[in-house]
mmCIF file of C-alpha atoms in Angstrom:
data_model
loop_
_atom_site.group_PDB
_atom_site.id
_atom_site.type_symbol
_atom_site.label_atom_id
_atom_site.label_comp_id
_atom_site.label_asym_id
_atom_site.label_seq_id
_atom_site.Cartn_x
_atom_site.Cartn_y
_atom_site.Cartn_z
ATOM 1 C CA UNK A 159 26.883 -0.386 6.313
ATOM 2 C CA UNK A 160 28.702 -2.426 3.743
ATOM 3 C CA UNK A 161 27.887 -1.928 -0.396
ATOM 4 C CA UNK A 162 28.423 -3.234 -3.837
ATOM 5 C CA UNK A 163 32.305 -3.090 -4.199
ATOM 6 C CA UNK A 164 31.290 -1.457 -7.699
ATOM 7 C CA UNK A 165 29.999 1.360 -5.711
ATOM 8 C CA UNK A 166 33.535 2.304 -4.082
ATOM 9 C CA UNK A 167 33.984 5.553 -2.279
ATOM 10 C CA UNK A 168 30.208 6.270 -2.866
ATOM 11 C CA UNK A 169 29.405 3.699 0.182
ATOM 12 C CA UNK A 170 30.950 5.557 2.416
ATOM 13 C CA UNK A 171 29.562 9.162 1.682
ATOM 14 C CA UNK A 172 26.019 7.116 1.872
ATOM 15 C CA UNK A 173 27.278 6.308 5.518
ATOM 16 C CA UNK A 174 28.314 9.243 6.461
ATOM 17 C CA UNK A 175 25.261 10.991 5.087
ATOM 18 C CA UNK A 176 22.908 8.867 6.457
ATOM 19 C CA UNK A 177 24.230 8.785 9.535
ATOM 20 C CA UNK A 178 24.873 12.639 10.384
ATOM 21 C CA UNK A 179 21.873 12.774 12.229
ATOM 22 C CA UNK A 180 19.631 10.503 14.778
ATOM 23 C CA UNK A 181 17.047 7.788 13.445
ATOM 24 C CA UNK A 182 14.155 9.446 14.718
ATOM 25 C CA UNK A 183 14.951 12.889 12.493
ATOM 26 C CA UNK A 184 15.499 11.645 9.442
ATOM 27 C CA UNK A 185 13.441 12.708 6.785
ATOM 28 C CA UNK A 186 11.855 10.867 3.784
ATOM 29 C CA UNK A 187 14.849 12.752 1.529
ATOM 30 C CA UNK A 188 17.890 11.388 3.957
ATOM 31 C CA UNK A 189 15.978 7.726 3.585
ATOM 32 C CA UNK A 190 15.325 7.655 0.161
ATOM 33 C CA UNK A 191 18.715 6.444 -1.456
ATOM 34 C CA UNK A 192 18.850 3.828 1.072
ATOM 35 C CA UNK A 193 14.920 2.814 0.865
ATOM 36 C CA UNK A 194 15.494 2.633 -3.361
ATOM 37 C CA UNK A 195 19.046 -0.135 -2.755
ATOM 38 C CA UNK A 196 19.149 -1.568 0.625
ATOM 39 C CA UNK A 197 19.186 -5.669 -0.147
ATOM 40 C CA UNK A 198 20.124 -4.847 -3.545
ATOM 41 C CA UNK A 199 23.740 -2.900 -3.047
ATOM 42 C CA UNK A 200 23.396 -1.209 -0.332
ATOM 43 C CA UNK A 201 22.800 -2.175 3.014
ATOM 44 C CA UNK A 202 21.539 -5.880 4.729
ATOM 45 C CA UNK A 203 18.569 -7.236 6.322
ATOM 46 C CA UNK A 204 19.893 -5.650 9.554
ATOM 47 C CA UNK A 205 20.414 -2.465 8.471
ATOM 48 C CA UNK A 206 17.000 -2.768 6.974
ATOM 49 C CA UNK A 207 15.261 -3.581 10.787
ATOM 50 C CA UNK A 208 16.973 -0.208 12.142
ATOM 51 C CA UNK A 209 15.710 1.737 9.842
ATOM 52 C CA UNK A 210 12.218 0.634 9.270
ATOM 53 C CA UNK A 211 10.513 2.396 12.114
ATOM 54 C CA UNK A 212 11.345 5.723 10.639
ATOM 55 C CA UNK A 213 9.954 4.411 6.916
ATOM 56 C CA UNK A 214 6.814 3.594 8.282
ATOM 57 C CA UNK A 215 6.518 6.921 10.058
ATOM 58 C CA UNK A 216 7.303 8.371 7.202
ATOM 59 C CA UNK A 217 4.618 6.213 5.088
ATOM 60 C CA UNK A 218 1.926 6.871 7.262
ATOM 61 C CA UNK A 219 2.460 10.567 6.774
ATOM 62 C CA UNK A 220 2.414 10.064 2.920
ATOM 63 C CA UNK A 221 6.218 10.367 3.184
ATOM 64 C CA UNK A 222 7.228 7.163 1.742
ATOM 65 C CA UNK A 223 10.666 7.201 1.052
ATOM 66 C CA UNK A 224 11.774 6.514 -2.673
ATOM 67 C CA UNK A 225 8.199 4.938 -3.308
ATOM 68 C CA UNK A 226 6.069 3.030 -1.465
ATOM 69 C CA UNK A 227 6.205 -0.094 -3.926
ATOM 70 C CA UNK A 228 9.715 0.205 -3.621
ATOM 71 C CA UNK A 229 9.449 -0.075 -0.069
ATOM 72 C CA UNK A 230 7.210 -3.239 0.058
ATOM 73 C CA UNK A 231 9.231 -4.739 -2.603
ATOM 74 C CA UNK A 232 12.272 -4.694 0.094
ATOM 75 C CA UNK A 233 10.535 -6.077 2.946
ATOM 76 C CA UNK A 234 9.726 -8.798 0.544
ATOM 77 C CA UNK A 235 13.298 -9.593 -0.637
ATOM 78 C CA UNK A 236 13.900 -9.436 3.031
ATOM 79 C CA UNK A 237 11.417 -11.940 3.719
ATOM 80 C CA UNK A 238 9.585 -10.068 6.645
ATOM 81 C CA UNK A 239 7.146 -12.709 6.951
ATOM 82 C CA UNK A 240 9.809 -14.685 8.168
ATOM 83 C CA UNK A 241 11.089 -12.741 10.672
ATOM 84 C CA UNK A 242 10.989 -12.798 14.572
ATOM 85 C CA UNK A 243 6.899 -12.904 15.504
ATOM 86 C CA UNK A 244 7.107 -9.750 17.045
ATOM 87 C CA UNK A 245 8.652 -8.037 14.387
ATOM 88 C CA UNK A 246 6.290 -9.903 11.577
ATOM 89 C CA UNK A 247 3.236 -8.611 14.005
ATOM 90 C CA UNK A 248 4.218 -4.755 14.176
ATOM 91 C CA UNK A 249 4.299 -4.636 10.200
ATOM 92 C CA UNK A 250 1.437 -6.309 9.907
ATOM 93 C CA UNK A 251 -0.457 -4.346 12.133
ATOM 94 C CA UNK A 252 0.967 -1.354 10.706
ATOM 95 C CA UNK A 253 -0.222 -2.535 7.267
ATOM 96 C CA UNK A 254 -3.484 -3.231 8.535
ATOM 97 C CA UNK A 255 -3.669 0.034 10.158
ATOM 98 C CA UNK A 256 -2.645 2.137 7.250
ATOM 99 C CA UNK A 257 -5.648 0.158 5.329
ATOM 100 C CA UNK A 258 -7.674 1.807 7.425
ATOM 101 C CA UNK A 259 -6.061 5.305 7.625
ATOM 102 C CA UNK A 260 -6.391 6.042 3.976
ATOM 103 C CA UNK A 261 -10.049 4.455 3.550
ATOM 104 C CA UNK A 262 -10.523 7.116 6.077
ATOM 105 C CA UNK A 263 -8.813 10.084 5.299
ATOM 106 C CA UNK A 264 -10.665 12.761 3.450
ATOM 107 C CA UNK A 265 -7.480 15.065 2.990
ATOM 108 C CA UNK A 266 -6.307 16.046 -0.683
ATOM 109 C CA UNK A 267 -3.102 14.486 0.275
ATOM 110 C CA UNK A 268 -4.674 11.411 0.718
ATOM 111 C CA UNK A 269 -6.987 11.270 -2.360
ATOM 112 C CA UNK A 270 -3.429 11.918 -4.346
ATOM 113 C CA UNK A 271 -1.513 8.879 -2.514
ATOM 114 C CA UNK A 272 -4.519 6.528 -2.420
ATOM 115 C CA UNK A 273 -4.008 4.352 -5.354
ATOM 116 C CA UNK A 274 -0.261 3.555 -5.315
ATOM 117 C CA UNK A 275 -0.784 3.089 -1.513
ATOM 118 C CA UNK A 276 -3.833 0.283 -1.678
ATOM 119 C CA UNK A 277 -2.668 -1.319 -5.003
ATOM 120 C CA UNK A 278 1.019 -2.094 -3.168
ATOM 121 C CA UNK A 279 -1.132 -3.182 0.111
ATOM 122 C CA UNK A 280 -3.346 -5.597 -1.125
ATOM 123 C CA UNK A 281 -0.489 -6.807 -3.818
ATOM 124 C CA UNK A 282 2.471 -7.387 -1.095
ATOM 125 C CA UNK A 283 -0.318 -8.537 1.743
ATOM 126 C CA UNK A 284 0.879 -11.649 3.113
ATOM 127 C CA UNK A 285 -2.918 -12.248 3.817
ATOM 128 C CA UNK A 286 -4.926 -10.294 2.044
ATOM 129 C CA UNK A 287 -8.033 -11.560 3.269
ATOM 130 C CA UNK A 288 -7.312 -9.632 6.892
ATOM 131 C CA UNK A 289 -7.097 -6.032 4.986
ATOM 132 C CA UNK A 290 -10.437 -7.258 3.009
ATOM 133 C CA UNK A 291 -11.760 -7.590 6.849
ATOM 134 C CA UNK A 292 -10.416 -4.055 8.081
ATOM 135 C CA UNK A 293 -11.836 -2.413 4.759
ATOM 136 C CA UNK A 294 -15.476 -4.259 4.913
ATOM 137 C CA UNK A 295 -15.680 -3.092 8.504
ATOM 138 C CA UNK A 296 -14.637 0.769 7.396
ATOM 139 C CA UNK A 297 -18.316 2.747 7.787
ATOM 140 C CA UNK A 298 -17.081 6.108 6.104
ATOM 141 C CA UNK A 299 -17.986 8.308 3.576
ATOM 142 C CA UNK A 300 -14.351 8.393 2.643
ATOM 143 C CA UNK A 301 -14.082 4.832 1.802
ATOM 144 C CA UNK A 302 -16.407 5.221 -0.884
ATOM 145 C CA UNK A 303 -14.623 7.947 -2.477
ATOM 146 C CA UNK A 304 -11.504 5.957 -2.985
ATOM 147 C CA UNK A 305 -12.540 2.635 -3.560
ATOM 148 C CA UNK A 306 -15.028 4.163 -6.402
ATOM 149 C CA UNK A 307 -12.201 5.865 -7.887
ATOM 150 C CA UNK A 308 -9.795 2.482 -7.655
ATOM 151 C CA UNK A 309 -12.663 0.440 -8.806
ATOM 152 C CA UNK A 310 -13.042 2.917 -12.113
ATOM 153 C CA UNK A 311 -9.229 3.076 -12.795
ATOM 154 C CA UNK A 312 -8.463 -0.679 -11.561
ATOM 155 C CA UNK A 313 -11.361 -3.160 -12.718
ATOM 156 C CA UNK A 314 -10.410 -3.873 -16.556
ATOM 157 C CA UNK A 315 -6.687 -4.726 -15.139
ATOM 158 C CA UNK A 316 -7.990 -6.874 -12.638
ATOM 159 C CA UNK A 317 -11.002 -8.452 -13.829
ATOM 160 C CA UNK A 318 -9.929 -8.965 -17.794
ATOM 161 C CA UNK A 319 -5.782 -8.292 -17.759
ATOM 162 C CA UNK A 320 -5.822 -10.421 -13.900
ATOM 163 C CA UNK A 321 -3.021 -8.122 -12.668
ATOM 164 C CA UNK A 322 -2.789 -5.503 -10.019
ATOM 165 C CA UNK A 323 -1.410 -2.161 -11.490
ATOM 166 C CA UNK A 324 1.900 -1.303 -9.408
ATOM 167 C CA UNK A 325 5.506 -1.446 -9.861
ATOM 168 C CA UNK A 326 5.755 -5.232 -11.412
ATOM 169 C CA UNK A 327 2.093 -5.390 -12.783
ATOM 170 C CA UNK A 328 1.622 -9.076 -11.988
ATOM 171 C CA UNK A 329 -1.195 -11.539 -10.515
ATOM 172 C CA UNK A 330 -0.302 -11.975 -6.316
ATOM 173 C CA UNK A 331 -3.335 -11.598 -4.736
ATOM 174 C CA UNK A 332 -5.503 -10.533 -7.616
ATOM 175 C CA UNK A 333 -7.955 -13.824 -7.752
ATOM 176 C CA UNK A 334 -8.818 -12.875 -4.005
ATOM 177 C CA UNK A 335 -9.754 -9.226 -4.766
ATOM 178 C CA UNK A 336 -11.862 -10.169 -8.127
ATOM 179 C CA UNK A 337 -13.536 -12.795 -5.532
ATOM 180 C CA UNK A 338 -14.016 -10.015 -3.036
ATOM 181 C CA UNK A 339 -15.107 -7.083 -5.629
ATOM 182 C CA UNK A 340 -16.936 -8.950 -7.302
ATOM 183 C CA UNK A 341 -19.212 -10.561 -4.458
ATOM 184 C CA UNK A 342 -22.936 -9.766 -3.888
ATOM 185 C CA UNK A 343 -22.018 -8.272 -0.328
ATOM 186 C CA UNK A 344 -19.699 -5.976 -1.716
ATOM 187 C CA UNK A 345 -21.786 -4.901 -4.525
ATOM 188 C CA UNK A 346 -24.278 -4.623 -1.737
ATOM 189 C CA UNK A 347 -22.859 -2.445 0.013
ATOM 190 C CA UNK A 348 -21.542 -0.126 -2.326
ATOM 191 C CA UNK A 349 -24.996 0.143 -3.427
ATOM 192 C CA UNK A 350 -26.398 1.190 -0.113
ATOM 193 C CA UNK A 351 -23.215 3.613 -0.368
ATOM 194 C CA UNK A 352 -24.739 5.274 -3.042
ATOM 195 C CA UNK A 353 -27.477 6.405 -1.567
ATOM 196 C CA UNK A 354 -26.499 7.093 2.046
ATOM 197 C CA UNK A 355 -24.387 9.549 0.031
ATOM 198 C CA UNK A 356 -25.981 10.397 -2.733
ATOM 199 C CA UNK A 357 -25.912 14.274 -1.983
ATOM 200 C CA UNK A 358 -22.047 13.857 -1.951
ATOM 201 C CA UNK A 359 -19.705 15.772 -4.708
ATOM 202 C CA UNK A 360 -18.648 11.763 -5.240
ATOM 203 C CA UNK A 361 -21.803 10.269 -5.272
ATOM 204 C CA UNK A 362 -22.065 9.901 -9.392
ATOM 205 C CA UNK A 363 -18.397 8.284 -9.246
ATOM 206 C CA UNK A 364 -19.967 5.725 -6.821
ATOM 207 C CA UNK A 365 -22.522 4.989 -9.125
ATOM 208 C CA UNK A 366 -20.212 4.506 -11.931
ATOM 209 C CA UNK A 367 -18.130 2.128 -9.680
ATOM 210 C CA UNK A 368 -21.107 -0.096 -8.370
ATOM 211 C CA UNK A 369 -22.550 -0.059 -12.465
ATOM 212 C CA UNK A 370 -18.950 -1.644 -13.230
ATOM 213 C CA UNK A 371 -19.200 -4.086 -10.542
ATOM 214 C CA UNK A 372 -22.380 -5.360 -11.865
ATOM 215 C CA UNK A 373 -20.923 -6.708 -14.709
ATOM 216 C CA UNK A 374 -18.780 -9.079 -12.799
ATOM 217 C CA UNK A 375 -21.006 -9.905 -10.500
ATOM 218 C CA UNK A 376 -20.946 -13.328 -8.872
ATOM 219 C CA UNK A 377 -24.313 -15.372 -8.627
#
């Protein structure tokens, strides 16, 4: 793969490196230099389609390589929505389906990754009113969990600041999740939430979450 002439010799032991062994056994370590400057000095759009199956492994077992912002930032400067319409379908499947994996996903590992993984989602989302979809259609006790503790940590940044906390901290998407948040279905629901879970460790967090909601309510 070709580089940033100011990055000489160092081009070719990023080659060589990444290259020792096959695609499918790389690791999120091997995939990490190249994940943090392909489009930038290392690496083209090509070289970012080969290795973008492996990433999004990788992601999906919390393995994002570099960071996961970093990652969606790339795709972006590589204009994936652009791209051939089977290739724009598989990552937008896989984004939709990774919406769904850690709404579900009760693991520690999970709880830990939750927040930088929905706040890059919903900010990169080409359409963000599909992952709204997947996540209003999520019936676990999970989802409540996380979205209590993003509502808690997120709702002054996006309802008062109108950004969505992440690597750049700006306003894509965010008038379409205050619309959504802030809706009587959702505050619905997470009501209901509440008490189907009410005996739940979370439960109180919930609360907290739906009492912040309230204030922004839409009539």
């Amino acid at each position: 793969m070709k580089g940033s002439s100011n990055y000489g010799d160092s081009v070719l032991e990023w080659n060589a490196a990444l290259f020792q062994k096959p695609l499918t056994e790389l690791n999120d370590g091997d995939l990490s230099l190249f994940t943090g400057k392909v489009l930038s000095t290392w690496g083209s759009i090509t070289d970012l389609k080969h290795f973008i199956p492996r990433i999004l492994e990788l992601t999906a077992e919390y393995r994002t390589p570099y960071e996961i912002w970093i990652l969606y930032d790339r795709l972006e400067m590589g204009k994936w929505t652009e791209w051939p319409a089977d290739e724009f379908r598989a990552i937008s499947n896989f984004n939709k389906c990774l919406v769904y994996e850690i709404l579900t996903d009760g693991s520690e590992i999970a709880e830990e990754n939750f927040m930088d993984y929905f706040t890059t989602l919903i900010y990169y989302s080409n359409d963000v009113e599909k992952l709204i979809e997947v996540v209003d259609n999520i019936s676990c006790k999970y989802k409540y969990k996380h979205l209590s503790n993003f509502i808690c940590n997120q709702s002054k940044l996006i309802f008062e600041n109108n950004i969505i906390e992440g690597f750049y901290q700006f306003g894509k998407n965010v008038t379409k999740v205050k619309n959504w948040l802030s809706s009587k279905k959702f505050i619905n629901e997470f009501t209901n939430g509440y008490f189907e879970h009410e005996n739940e460790a979370f439960s109180e967090k919930v609360s907290w979450a739906e009492m912040i909601l309230s204030q922004y309510k839409k009539y």
